[in-house]
């Protein structure tokens, strides 16, 4: 556990102990295991938890807690009541640095406290990996050999500056990039994939939002013939790949004006806005939306159904990165 995580955990446990008004109610067994009122929990610390990063956090925490044979406890600098409820439904218990908590496992303890205001500290993110930098990283993940191309060729393919390309390559070293006789190489692919997907949801996807539209009356999403340059993302795109996840939400990526979608008569402006439209940032037309986008879309929800489908895509379509 690093210094930042230690600070979050110790602050949160202090606040909880103060609320309990009991001595010896909480004991740290080691860096990862804490005992609260006689029940052992595996602790994972995060500065902030949102729908954009929850699936990444939940998956890791559940695996580690199961391996340790104890219950999962997510300790946060900041977490909303909505996210606490979502975590509870997944069997993940929560505590923040203000002492708000949802720790109610079967057999006790029963600790549920909401409404205390916690200091919100947003997790810092390297400036390099924002919009342009994430486009470059996406290009590298499409084909890891792309990182060996000359900077100017990468610049043309990703529509960014040469300086941005260099900054991304520099930022990837040494954890994700190293030099060999063959040239630059990517490494640590699973972590790099999840880093890109998480940052895409946090930093880039919100900027790609275009508008909300709706299915025309009587239309089903799978019956719509999309114009060239438009793709179903998220749950619909995943269903098109393997038919496993039944869509409950609709996302479109487009490289053409939304008025062209409306002209089809199949998608209309509406107060319902049950289709979220995003600007496609990659070069299309392509035959299909890339699994990288679908993986990020699904992991950017707080939905366990989507997390399960994301893992199917990861294992089946993104195995070249594992």
PDB file of C-alpha atoms in Angstrom:
ATOM      1  CA  UNK A   1       0.000   0.000   0.000  1.00  0.00           C
ATOM      2  CA  UNK A   2       1.493   3.351  -1.005  1.00  0.00           C
ATOM      3  CA  UNK A   3       1.591   6.517   1.114  1.00  0.00           C
ATOM      4  CA  UNK A   4      -1.558   7.970  -0.476  1.00  0.00           C
ATOM      5  CA  UNK A   5      -3.536   4.786   0.162  1.00  0.00           C
ATOM      6  CA  UNK A   6      -2.266   4.534   3.739  1.00  0.00           C
ATOM      7  CA  UNK A   7      -3.439   8.074   4.420  1.00  0.00           C
ATOM      8  CA  UNK A   8      -6.920   7.336   3.025  1.00  0.00           C
ATOM      9  CA  UNK A   9      -7.268   4.112   5.044  1.00  0.00           C
ATOM     10  CA  UNK A  10      -5.995   5.545   8.323  1.00  0.00           C
ATOM     11  CA  UNK A  11      -8.183   8.659   8.018  1.00  0.00           C
ATOM     12  CA  UNK A  12     -11.274   6.594   7.219  1.00  0.00           C
ATOM     13  CA  UNK A  13     -10.668   4.103  10.046  1.00  0.00           C
ATOM     14  CA  UNK A  14     -10.072   6.942  12.512  1.00  0.00           C
ATOM     15  CA  UNK A  15     -13.394   8.528  11.529  1.00  0.00           C
ATOM     16  CA  UNK A  16     -15.183   5.188  11.853  1.00  0.00           C
ATOM     17  CA  UNK A  17     -13.648   4.472  15.251  1.00  0.00           C
ATOM     18  CA  UNK A  18     -14.661   7.948  16.404  1.00  0.00           C
ATOM     19  CA  UNK A  19     -18.224   7.223  15.288  1.00  0.00           C
ATOM     20  CA  UNK A  20     -18.258   3.872  17.096  1.00  0.00           C
ATOM     21  CA  UNK A  21     -16.977   5.471  20.311  1.00  0.00           C
ATOM     22  CA  UNK A  22     -15.361   2.154  21.193  1.00  0.00           C
ATOM     23  CA  UNK A  23     -11.749   1.370  21.899  1.00  0.00           C
ATOM     24  CA  UNK A  24     -10.138  -1.630  20.194  1.00  0.00           C
ATOM     25  CA  UNK A  25     -13.082  -1.880  17.761  1.00  0.00           C
ATOM     26  CA  UNK A  26     -10.728  -1.721  14.771  1.00  0.00           C
ATOM     27  CA  UNK A  27      -7.375  -3.426  14.275  1.00  0.00           C
ATOM     28  CA  UNK A  28      -5.050  -3.454  11.276  1.00  0.00           C
ATOM     29  CA  UNK A  29      -3.731  -7.002  10.904  1.00  0.00           C
ATOM     30  CA  UNK A  30      -1.390  -5.971   8.077  1.00  0.00           C
ATOM     31  CA  UNK A  31      -1.320  -3.523   5.166  1.00  0.00           C
ATOM     32  CA  UNK A  32      -4.241  -5.241   3.444  1.00  0.00           C
ATOM     33  CA  UNK A  33      -6.375  -6.815   6.180  1.00  0.00           C
ATOM     34  CA  UNK A  34      -8.376  -4.883   8.775  1.00  0.00           C
ATOM     35  CA  UNK A  35     -10.556  -6.310  11.534  1.00  0.00           C
ATOM     36  CA  UNK A  36     -13.726  -4.370  12.372  1.00  0.00           C
ATOM     37  CA  UNK A  37     -15.746  -5.564  15.361  1.00  0.00           C
ATOM     38  CA  UNK A  38     -14.237  -9.023  14.970  1.00  0.00           C
ATOM     39  CA  UNK A  39     -14.817  -9.381  11.211  1.00  0.00           C
ATOM     40  CA  UNK A  40     -11.858  -9.437   8.786  1.00  0.00           C
ATOM     41  CA  UNK A  41     -11.866  -7.411   5.569  1.00  0.00           C
ATOM     42  CA  UNK A  42      -9.461  -7.044   2.655  1.00  0.00           C
ATOM     43  CA  UNK A  43      -8.876  -3.302   2.204  1.00  0.00           C
ATOM     44  CA  UNK A  44      -8.454  -1.532  -1.125  1.00  0.00           C
ATOM     45  CA  UNK A  45      -8.069   2.264  -1.173  1.00  0.00           C
ATOM     46  CA  UNK A  46      -9.169   4.703  -3.898  1.00  0.00           C
ATOM     47  CA  UNK A  47      -9.314   8.496  -3.906  1.00  0.00           C
ATOM     48  CA  UNK A  48     -12.676   8.598  -5.700  1.00  0.00           C
ATOM     49  CA  UNK A  49     -15.114   5.995  -7.000  1.00  0.00           C
ATOM     50  CA  UNK A  50     -17.505   6.712  -9.859  1.00  0.00           C
ATOM     51  CA  UNK A  51     -19.408   4.697 -12.446  1.00  0.00           C
ATOM     52  CA  UNK A  52     -16.481   5.241 -14.804  1.00  0.00           C
ATOM     53  CA  UNK A  53     -13.948   3.360 -12.698  1.00  0.00           C
ATOM     54  CA  UNK A  54     -16.117   1.177 -10.449  1.00  0.00           C
ATOM     55  CA  UNK A  55     -15.996  -2.002 -12.560  1.00  0.00           C
ATOM     56  CA  UNK A  56     -12.190  -1.930 -12.685  1.00  0.00           C
ATOM     57  CA  UNK A  57     -12.006  -1.486  -8.911  1.00  0.00           C
ATOM     58  CA  UNK A  58     -14.714  -4.041  -8.059  1.00  0.00           C
ATOM     59  CA  UNK A  59     -13.180  -6.792 -10.166  1.00  0.00           C
ATOM     60  CA  UNK A  60      -9.732  -6.407  -8.593  1.00  0.00           C
ATOM     61  CA  UNK A  61     -11.034  -6.072  -5.033  1.00  0.00           C
ATOM     62  CA  UNK A  62     -13.310  -9.107  -5.252  1.00  0.00           C
ATOM     63  CA  UNK A  63     -10.493 -11.282  -6.603  1.00  0.00           C
ATOM     64  CA  UNK A  64      -8.050 -10.204  -3.888  1.00  0.00           C
ATOM     65  CA  UNK A  65     -10.571 -10.585  -1.059  1.00  0.00           C
ATOM     66  CA  UNK A  66     -11.566 -14.049  -2.273  1.00  0.00           C
ATOM     67  CA  UNK A  67      -7.911 -15.087  -2.467  1.00  0.00           C
ATOM     68  CA  UNK A  68      -7.346 -13.830   1.083  1.00  0.00           C
ATOM     69  CA  UNK A  69     -10.482 -15.607   2.325  1.00  0.00           C
ATOM     70  CA  UNK A  70     -12.020 -12.450   3.799  1.00  0.00           C
ATOM     71  CA  UNK A  71     -14.658  -9.869   2.895  1.00  0.00           C
ATOM     72  CA  UNK A  72     -13.976  -6.971   0.477  1.00  0.00           C
ATOM     73  CA  UNK A  73     -13.849  -3.417   1.890  1.00  0.00           C
ATOM     74  CA  UNK A  74     -13.463  -0.434  -0.433  1.00  0.00           C
ATOM     75  CA  UNK A  75     -12.063   2.587   1.428  1.00  0.00           C
ATOM     76  CA  UNK A  76     -12.478   5.859  -0.446  1.00  0.00           C
ATOM     77  CA  UNK A  77     -11.601   9.496  -0.250  1.00  0.00           C
ATOM     78  CA  UNK A  78     -14.962  10.143  -1.891  1.00  0.00           C
ATOM     79  CA  UNK A  79     -17.927   7.946  -2.846  1.00  0.00           C
ATOM     80  CA  UNK A  80     -21.556   8.871  -3.466  1.00  0.00           C
ATOM     81  CA  UNK A  81     -24.513   7.192  -1.766  1.00  0.00           C
ATOM     82  CA  UNK A  82     -25.517   5.780  -5.157  1.00  0.00           C
ATOM     83  CA  UNK A  83     -22.141   4.107  -5.600  1.00  0.00           C
ATOM     84  CA  UNK A  84     -22.244   2.786  -2.030  1.00  0.00           C
ATOM     85  CA  UNK A  85     -25.580   1.119  -2.848  1.00  0.00           C
ATOM     86  CA  UNK A  86     -24.222  -0.339  -6.092  1.00  0.00           C
ATOM     87  CA  UNK A  87     -21.191  -1.728  -4.264  1.00  0.00           C
ATOM     88  CA  UNK A  88     -23.403  -3.190  -1.529  1.00  0.00           C
ATOM     89  CA  UNK A  89     -25.441  -5.038  -4.161  1.00  0.00           C
ATOM     90  CA  UNK A  90     -22.171  -6.580  -5.400  1.00  0.00           C
ATOM     91  CA  UNK A  91     -21.204  -7.690  -1.902  1.00  0.00           C
ATOM     92  CA  UNK A  92     -18.567  -4.971  -1.545  1.00  0.00           C
ATOM     93  CA  UNK A  93     -18.562  -2.943   1.668  1.00  0.00           C
ATOM     94  CA  UNK A  94     -17.570   0.718   1.679  1.00  0.00           C
ATOM     95  CA  UNK A  95     -16.083   3.349   3.965  1.00  0.00           C
ATOM     96  CA  UNK A  96     -14.974   6.907   3.200  1.00  0.00           C
ATOM     97  CA  UNK A  97     -12.721   9.420   4.914  1.00  0.00           C
ATOM     98  CA  UNK A  98     -15.690  11.195   6.514  1.00  0.00           C
ATOM     99  CA  UNK A  99     -16.799   7.974   8.203  1.00  0.00           C
ATOM    100  CA  UNK A 100     -19.735   7.244   5.895  1.00  0.00           C
ATOM    101  CA  UNK A 101     -19.979   3.485   5.599  1.00  0.00           C
ATOM    102  CA  UNK A 102     -21.976   0.506   4.445  1.00  0.00           C
ATOM    103  CA  UNK A 103     -20.507  -2.462   6.310  1.00  0.00           C
ATOM    104  CA  UNK A 104     -23.337  -4.933   6.781  1.00  0.00           C
ATOM    105  CA  UNK A 105     -22.141  -8.482   6.121  1.00  0.00           C
ATOM    106  CA  UNK A 106     -24.200 -11.437   7.263  1.00  0.00           C
ATOM    107  CA  UNK A 107     -23.305 -12.175  10.858  1.00  0.00           C
ATOM    108  CA  UNK A 108     -22.288  -8.575  11.575  1.00  0.00           C
ATOM    109  CA  UNK A 109     -21.063  -5.999  12.149  1.00  0.00           C
ATOM    110  CA  UNK A 110     -23.974  -3.793  11.077  1.00  0.00           C
ATOM    111  CA  UNK A 111     -22.589  -0.349  10.313  1.00  0.00           C
ATOM    112  CA  UNK A 112     -24.487   1.957   7.974  1.00  0.00           C
ATOM    113  CA  UNK A 113     -23.871   5.674   8.028  1.00  0.00           C
ATOM    114  CA  UNK A 114     -24.638   8.185   5.286  1.00  0.00           C
ATOM    115  CA  UNK A 115     -24.639  11.957   4.907  1.00  0.00           C
ATOM    116  CA  UNK A 116     -21.318  13.032   6.389  1.00  0.00           C
ATOM    117  CA  UNK A 117     -19.416  15.325   4.054  1.00  0.00           C
ATOM    118  CA  UNK A 118     -16.024  14.029   2.953  1.00  0.00           C
ATOM    119  CA  UNK A 119     -13.260  16.108   1.489  1.00  0.00           C
ATOM    120  CA  UNK A 120     -13.291  15.435  -2.242  1.00  0.00           C
ATOM    121  CA  UNK A 121      -9.866  14.965  -3.761  1.00  0.00           C
ATOM    122  CA  UNK A 122      -9.881  14.049  -7.390  1.00  0.00           C
ATOM    123  CA  UNK A 123      -7.331  11.492  -8.425  1.00  0.00           C
ATOM    124  CA  UNK A 124      -4.585  13.124 -10.409  1.00  0.00           C
ATOM    125  CA  UNK A 125      -3.984  11.919 -13.943  1.00  0.00           C
ATOM    126  CA  UNK A 126      -0.927  12.493 -16.072  1.00  0.00           C
ATOM    127  CA  UNK A 127      -1.665  15.408 -18.361  1.00  0.00           C
ATOM    128  CA  UNK A 128      -0.203  13.447 -21.271  1.00  0.00           C
ATOM    129  CA  UNK A 129      -3.041  10.946 -21.202  1.00  0.00           C
ATOM    130  CA  UNK A 130      -5.934  13.182 -21.978  1.00  0.00           C
ATOM    131  CA  UNK A 131      -7.682  13.478 -25.344  1.00  0.00           C
ATOM    132  CA  UNK A 132      -4.805  13.467 -27.828  1.00  0.00           C
ATOM    133  CA  UNK A 133      -2.587  11.205 -25.750  1.00  0.00           C
ATOM    134  CA  UNK A 134      -5.351   8.629 -25.353  1.00  0.00           C
ATOM    135  CA  UNK A 135      -5.827   8.571 -29.132  1.00  0.00           C
ATOM    136  CA  UNK A 136      -2.155   7.700 -29.512  1.00  0.00           C
ATOM    137  CA  UNK A 137      -2.375   4.997 -26.867  1.00  0.00           C
ATOM    138  CA  UNK A 138      -5.469   3.551 -28.574  1.00  0.00           C
ATOM    139  CA  UNK A 139      -3.458   3.396 -31.816  1.00  0.00           C
ATOM    140  CA  UNK A 140      -0.699   1.475 -30.041  1.00  0.00           C
ATOM    141  CA  UNK A 141      -3.192  -0.972 -28.521  1.00  0.00           C
ATOM    142  CA  UNK A 142      -4.787  -1.625 -31.920  1.00  0.00           C
ATOM    143  CA  UNK A 143      -1.476  -3.110 -33.001  1.00  0.00           C
ATOM    144  CA  UNK A 144       1.462  -3.038 -30.547  1.00  0.00           C
ATOM    145  CA  UNK A 145       3.881  -2.849 -33.493  1.00  0.00           C
ATOM    146  CA  UNK A 146       2.545   0.641 -34.245  1.00  0.00           C
ATOM    147  CA  UNK A 147       4.774   2.016 -31.492  1.00  0.00           C
ATOM    148  CA  UNK A 148       7.816   1.206 -33.667  1.00  0.00           C
ATOM    149  CA  UNK A 149       6.680   3.515 -36.462  1.00  0.00           C
ATOM    150  CA  UNK A 150       8.376   6.885 -36.972  1.00  0.00           C
ATOM    151  CA  UNK A 151       6.834   9.674 -34.900  1.00  0.00           C
ATOM    152  CA  UNK A 152       5.650  11.552 -37.988  1.00  0.00           C
ATOM    153  CA  UNK A 153       3.807   8.499 -39.331  1.00  0.00           C
ATOM    154  CA  UNK A 154       2.105   8.042 -35.955  1.00  0.00           C
ATOM    155  CA  UNK A 155       1.257  11.754 -36.004  1.00  0.00           C
ATOM    156  CA  UNK A 156      -0.525  11.408 -39.361  1.00  0.00           C
ATOM    157  CA  UNK A 157      -2.385   8.244 -38.368  1.00  0.00           C
ATOM    158  CA  UNK A 158      -3.632   9.688 -35.067  1.00  0.00           C
ATOM    159  CA  UNK A 159      -4.037  13.355 -36.049  1.00  0.00           C
ATOM    160  CA  UNK A 160      -1.944  14.678 -33.169  1.00  0.00           C
ATOM    161  CA  UNK A 161       1.292  16.633 -32.963  1.00  0.00           C
ATOM    162  CA  UNK A 162       4.749  15.050 -33.027  1.00  0.00           C
ATOM    163  CA  UNK A 163       5.297  16.473 -29.540  1.00  0.00           C
ATOM    164  CA  UNK A 164       2.251  14.585 -28.267  1.00  0.00           C
ATOM    165  CA  UNK A 165       3.522  11.322 -29.757  1.00  0.00           C
ATOM    166  CA  UNK A 166       6.911  11.794 -28.092  1.00  0.00           C
ATOM    167  CA  UNK A 167       5.333  12.733 -24.765  1.00  0.00           C
ATOM    168  CA  UNK A 168       3.166   9.604 -24.811  1.00  0.00           C
ATOM    169  CA  UNK A 169       6.100   7.313 -25.614  1.00  0.00           C
ATOM    170  CA  UNK A 170       8.189   8.965 -22.897  1.00  0.00           C
ATOM    171  CA  UNK A 171       5.353   8.664 -20.373  1.00  0.00           C
ATOM    172  CA  UNK A 172       4.930   4.948 -21.118  1.00  0.00           C
ATOM    173  CA  UNK A 173       8.538   4.204 -20.184  1.00  0.00           C
ATOM    174  CA  UNK A 174       9.673   2.320 -18.214  1.00  0.00           C
ATOM    175  CA  UNK A 175       6.511   0.609 -16.945  1.00  0.00           C
ATOM    176  CA  UNK A 176       4.880   0.038 -20.332  1.00  0.00           C
ATOM    177  CA  UNK A 177       7.579   0.627 -22.951  1.00  0.00           C
ATOM    178  CA  UNK A 178      11.186  -0.490 -23.451  1.00  0.00           C
ATOM    179  CA  UNK A 179      13.823  -0.380 -26.180  1.00  0.00           C
ATOM    180  CA  UNK A 180      15.279  -3.461 -27.880  1.00  0.00           C
ATOM    181  CA  UNK A 181      17.263  -4.235 -31.038  1.00  0.00           C
ATOM    182  CA  UNK A 182      13.975  -4.293 -32.949  1.00  0.00           C
ATOM    183  CA  UNK A 183      13.013  -0.839 -31.678  1.00  0.00           C
ATOM    184  CA  UNK A 184      10.376   0.331 -29.204  1.00  0.00           C
ATOM    185  CA  UNK A 185       8.221  -2.346 -27.573  1.00  0.00           C
ATOM    186  CA  UNK A 186       5.128  -2.300 -25.389  1.00  0.00           C
ATOM    187  CA  UNK A 187       4.916  -4.463 -22.296  1.00  0.00           C
ATOM    188  CA  UNK A 188       2.633  -5.075 -19.315  1.00  0.00           C
ATOM    189  CA  UNK A 189      -0.333  -5.225 -21.708  1.00  0.00           C
ATOM    190  CA  UNK A 190      -3.168  -6.168 -19.305  1.00  0.00           C
ATOM    191  CA  UNK A 191      -2.472  -3.175 -17.051  1.00  0.00           C
ATOM    192  CA  UNK A 192      -1.968  -0.903 -20.042  1.00  0.00           C
ATOM    193  CA  UNK A 193      -5.310  -1.992 -21.501  1.00  0.00           C
ATOM    194  CA  UNK A 194      -7.155  -1.221 -18.283  1.00  0.00           C
ATOM    195  CA  UNK A 195      -5.275   2.051 -17.822  1.00  0.00           C
ATOM    196  CA  UNK A 196      -6.388   3.164 -21.277  1.00  0.00           C
ATOM    197  CA  UNK A 197      -9.996   2.033 -20.780  1.00  0.00           C
ATOM    198  CA  UNK A 198     -10.315   3.731 -17.399  1.00  0.00           C
ATOM    199  CA  UNK A 199      -8.766   7.002 -18.566  1.00  0.00           C
ATOM    200  CA  UNK A 200     -10.906   6.898 -21.714  1.00  0.00           C
ATOM    201  CA  UNK A 201     -14.053   6.821 -19.580  1.00  0.00           C
ATOM    202  CA  UNK A 202     -12.817   9.441 -17.135  1.00  0.00           C
ATOM    203  CA  UNK A 203     -11.076  11.913 -19.411  1.00  0.00           C
ATOM    204  CA  UNK A 204     -12.068  11.428 -23.046  1.00  0.00           C
ATOM    205  CA  UNK A 205     -15.498   9.889 -23.540  1.00  0.00           C
ATOM    206  CA  UNK A 206     -17.369  12.727 -21.781  1.00  0.00           C
ATOM    207  CA  UNK A 207     -15.814  15.152 -24.284  1.00  0.00           C
ATOM    208  CA  UNK A 208     -17.074  13.012 -27.177  1.00  0.00           C
ATOM    209  CA  UNK A 209     -20.735  13.380 -26.176  1.00  0.00           C
ATOM    210  CA  UNK A 210     -22.818  14.815 -29.027  1.00  0.00           C
ATOM    211  CA  UNK A 211     -26.499  14.518 -28.122  1.00  0.00           C
ATOM    212  CA  UNK A 212     -29.311  12.250 -27.030  1.00  0.00           C
ATOM    213  CA  UNK A 213     -31.744  10.749 -29.536  1.00  0.00           C
ATOM    214  CA  UNK A 214     -34.378   8.021 -29.447  1.00  0.00           C
ATOM    215  CA  UNK A 215     -35.642   5.057 -31.425  1.00  0.00           C
ATOM    216  CA  UNK A 216     -38.599   5.934 -33.620  1.00  0.00           C
ATOM    217  CA  UNK A 217     -41.927   4.449 -32.433  1.00  0.00           C
ATOM    218  CA  UNK A 218     -42.167   0.769 -33.243  1.00  0.00           C
ATOM    219  CA  UNK A 219     -38.480   0.458 -34.088  1.00  0.00           C
ATOM    220  CA  UNK A 220     -36.083  -2.026 -32.503  1.00  0.00           C
ATOM    221  CA  UNK A 221     -32.417  -1.091 -32.377  1.00  0.00           C
ATOM    222  CA  UNK A 222     -31.244  -4.264 -34.151  1.00  0.00           C
ATOM    223  CA  UNK A 223     -33.546  -3.572 -37.115  1.00  0.00           C
ATOM    224  CA  UNK A 224     -32.086  -0.127 -37.828  1.00  0.00           C
ATOM    225  CA  UNK A 225     -29.863   0.172 -40.889  1.00  0.00           C
ATOM    226  CA  UNK A 226     -27.204   2.619 -39.789  1.00  0.00           C
ATOM    227  CA  UNK A 227     -25.621   4.990 -42.327  1.00  0.00           C
ATOM    228  CA  UNK A 228     -21.960   4.482 -43.189  1.00  0.00           C
ATOM    229  CA  UNK A 229     -19.729   5.984 -40.532  1.00  0.00           C
ATOM    230  CA  UNK A 230     -22.035   5.098 -37.631  1.00  0.00           C
ATOM    231  CA  UNK A 231     -21.604   2.178 -35.221  1.00  0.00           C
ATOM    232  CA  UNK A 232     -23.394   0.782 -32.209  1.00  0.00           C
ATOM    233  CA  UNK A 233     -21.177   0.941 -29.150  1.00  0.00           C
ATOM    234  CA  UNK A 234     -21.537  -0.373 -25.610  1.00  0.00           C
ATOM    235  CA  UNK A 235     -24.094  -3.099 -24.987  1.00  0.00           C
ATOM    236  CA  UNK A 236     -25.485  -3.102 -28.536  1.00  0.00           C
ATOM    237  CA  UNK A 237     -22.048  -3.392 -30.110  1.00  0.00           C
ATOM    238  CA  UNK A 238     -21.228  -6.238 -27.738  1.00  0.00           C
ATOM    239  CA  UNK A 239     -24.464  -8.060 -28.626  1.00  0.00           C
ATOM    240  CA  UNK A 240     -23.587  -7.777 -32.319  1.00  0.00           C
ATOM    241  CA  UNK A 241     -20.300  -9.571 -31.624  1.00  0.00           C
ATOM    242  CA  UNK A 242     -21.519 -12.612 -29.717  1.00  0.00           C
ATOM    243  CA  UNK A 243     -25.233 -12.248 -28.919  1.00  0.00           C
ATOM    244  CA  UNK A 244     -24.577 -12.830 -25.214  1.00  0.00           C
ATOM    245  CA  UNK A 245     -25.495  -9.534 -23.501  1.00  0.00           C
ATOM    246  CA  UNK A 246     -29.085  -8.359 -24.040  1.00  0.00           C
ATOM    247  CA  UNK A 247     -28.846  -4.543 -24.362  1.00  0.00           C
ATOM    248  CA  UNK A 248     -30.566  -2.359 -21.809  1.00  0.00           C
ATOM    249  CA  UNK A 249     -28.933   0.884 -22.945  1.00  0.00           C
ATOM    250  CA  UNK A 250     -28.012   2.255 -26.369  1.00  0.00           C
ATOM    251  CA  UNK A 251     -24.891   4.081 -27.506  1.00  0.00           C
ATOM    252  CA  UNK A 252     -23.908   5.211 -30.985  1.00  0.00           C
ATOM    253  CA  UNK A 253     -20.585   6.446 -32.328  1.00  0.00           C
ATOM    254  CA  UNK A 254     -20.815   8.638 -35.393  1.00  0.00           C
ATOM    255  CA  UNK A 255     -18.465  10.403 -37.786  1.00  0.00           C
ATOM    256  CA  UNK A 256     -21.350  12.076 -39.642  1.00  0.00           C
ATOM    257  CA  UNK A 257     -23.727  14.850 -38.493  1.00  0.00           C
ATOM    258  CA  UNK A 258     -26.632  13.660 -36.366  1.00  0.00           C
ATOM    259  CA  UNK A 259     -29.076  15.184 -38.857  1.00  0.00           C
ATOM    260  CA  UNK A 260     -28.082  12.363 -41.217  1.00  0.00           C
ATOM    261  CA  UNK A 261     -29.221   9.865 -38.587  1.00  0.00           C
ATOM    262  CA  UNK A 262     -32.507  11.713 -38.159  1.00  0.00           C
ATOM    263  CA  UNK A 263     -33.072  11.726 -41.927  1.00  0.00           C
ATOM    264  CA  UNK A 264     -33.327   7.934 -41.831  1.00  0.00           C
ATOM    265  CA  UNK A 265     -36.598   8.270 -39.891  1.00  0.00           C
ATOM    266  CA  UNK A 266     -35.500   5.433 -37.639  1.00  0.00           C
ATOM    267  CA  UNK A 267     -33.829   7.602 -35.008  1.00  0.00           C
ATOM    268  CA  UNK A 268     -35.547  10.792 -33.869  1.00  0.00           C
ATOM    269  CA  UNK A 269     -35.175  13.737 -31.468  1.00  0.00           C
ATOM    270  CA  UNK A 270     -37.154  12.950 -28.330  1.00  0.00           C
ATOM    271  CA  UNK A 271     -37.415  13.791 -24.646  1.00  0.00           C
ATOM    272  CA  UNK A 272     -36.750  10.133 -23.932  1.00  0.00           C
ATOM    273  CA  UNK A 273     -33.177  10.372 -25.244  1.00  0.00           C
ATOM    274  CA  UNK A 274     -32.637   6.643 -24.825  1.00  0.00           C
ATOM    275  CA  UNK A 275     -29.759   6.660 -27.334  1.00  0.00           C
ATOM    276  CA  UNK A 276     -26.554   8.453 -26.346  1.00  0.00           C
ATOM    277  CA  UNK A 277     -24.580   9.663 -29.353  1.00  0.00           C
ATOM    278  CA  UNK A 278     -20.794  10.109 -29.237  1.00  0.00           C
ATOM    279  CA  UNK A 279     -18.349  11.456 -31.783  1.00  0.00           C
ATOM    280  CA  UNK A 280     -16.163   8.694 -33.220  1.00  0.00           C
ATOM    281  CA  UNK A 281     -12.536   9.631 -32.573  1.00  0.00           C
ATOM    282  CA  UNK A 282     -10.966   6.908 -34.725  1.00  0.00           C
ATOM    283  CA  UNK A 283     -10.747   6.878 -38.498  1.00  0.00           C
ATOM    284  CA  UNK A 284     -13.861   5.315 -40.018  1.00  0.00           C
ATOM    285  CA  UNK A 285     -15.554   3.882 -42.046  1.00  0.00           C
ATOM    286  CA  UNK A 286     -14.597   0.509 -40.626  1.00  0.00           C
ATOM    287  CA  UNK A 287     -16.481  -2.728 -41.022  1.00  0.00           C
ATOM    288  CA  UNK A 288     -16.991  -3.045 -37.265  1.00  0.00           C
ATOM    289  CA  UNK A 289     -16.349  -1.042 -34.133  1.00  0.00           C
ATOM    290  CA  UNK A 290     -13.136  -2.260 -32.509  1.00  0.00           C
ATOM    291  CA  UNK A 291     -13.420  -4.463 -29.391  1.00  0.00           C
ATOM    292  CA  UNK A 292     -11.194  -1.978 -27.537  1.00  0.00           C
ATOM    293  CA  UNK A 293     -14.010   0.572 -27.659  1.00  0.00           C
ATOM    294  CA  UNK A 294     -16.627  -1.947 -26.598  1.00  0.00           C
ATOM    295  CA  UNK A 295     -14.458  -3.150 -23.713  1.00  0.00           C
ATOM    296  CA  UNK A 296     -13.998   0.413 -22.470  1.00  0.00           C
ATOM    297  CA  UNK A 297     -17.713   1.203 -22.876  1.00  0.00           C
ATOM    298  CA  UNK A 298     -18.757  -1.828 -20.854  1.00  0.00           C
ATOM    299  CA  UNK A 299     -16.145  -1.349 -18.141  1.00  0.00           C
ATOM    300  CA  UNK A 300     -17.189   2.303 -17.874  1.00  0.00           C
ATOM    301  CA  UNK A 301     -20.507   1.295 -16.311  1.00  0.00           C
ATOM    302  CA  UNK A 302     -21.208   0.121 -12.799  1.00  0.00           C
ATOM    303  CA  UNK A 303     -23.187  -2.832 -14.157  1.00  0.00           C
ATOM    304  CA  UNK A 304     -22.102  -6.366 -13.312  1.00  0.00           C
ATOM    305  CA  UNK A 305     -23.712  -7.667 -16.523  1.00  0.00           C
ATOM    306  CA  UNK A 306     -21.506  -5.355 -18.541  1.00  0.00           C
ATOM    307  CA  UNK A 307     -18.428  -6.280 -16.537  1.00  0.00           C
ATOM    308  CA  UNK A 308     -19.016  -9.960 -17.321  1.00  0.00           C
ATOM    309  CA  UNK A 309     -19.411  -9.236 -21.039  1.00  0.00           C
ATOM    310  CA  UNK A 310     -16.320  -7.007 -20.991  1.00  0.00           C
ATOM    311  CA  UNK A 311     -14.304  -9.967 -19.714  1.00  0.00           C
ATOM    312  CA  UNK A 312     -15.647 -12.133 -22.542  1.00  0.00           C
ATOM    313  CA  UNK A 313     -14.468  -9.518 -25.044  1.00  0.00           C
ATOM    314  CA  UNK A 314     -11.137  -9.212 -23.263  1.00  0.00           C
ATOM    315  CA  UNK A 315     -10.535 -12.956 -23.355  1.00  0.00           C
ATOM    316  CA  UNK A 316     -11.878 -13.605 -26.862  1.00  0.00           C
ATOM    317  CA  UNK A 317     -11.175 -10.469 -28.893  1.00  0.00           C
ATOM    318  CA  UNK A 318      -8.337  -8.783 -27.020  1.00  0.00           C
ATOM    319  CA  UNK A 319      -6.319 -11.894 -26.188  1.00  0.00           C
ATOM    320  CA  UNK A 320      -3.412 -10.469 -28.205  1.00  0.00           C
ATOM    321  CA  UNK A 321      -2.963  -7.986 -25.340  1.00  0.00           C
ATOM    322  CA  UNK A 322      -2.991 -10.570 -22.543  1.00  0.00           C
TER     323      UNK A 322
END
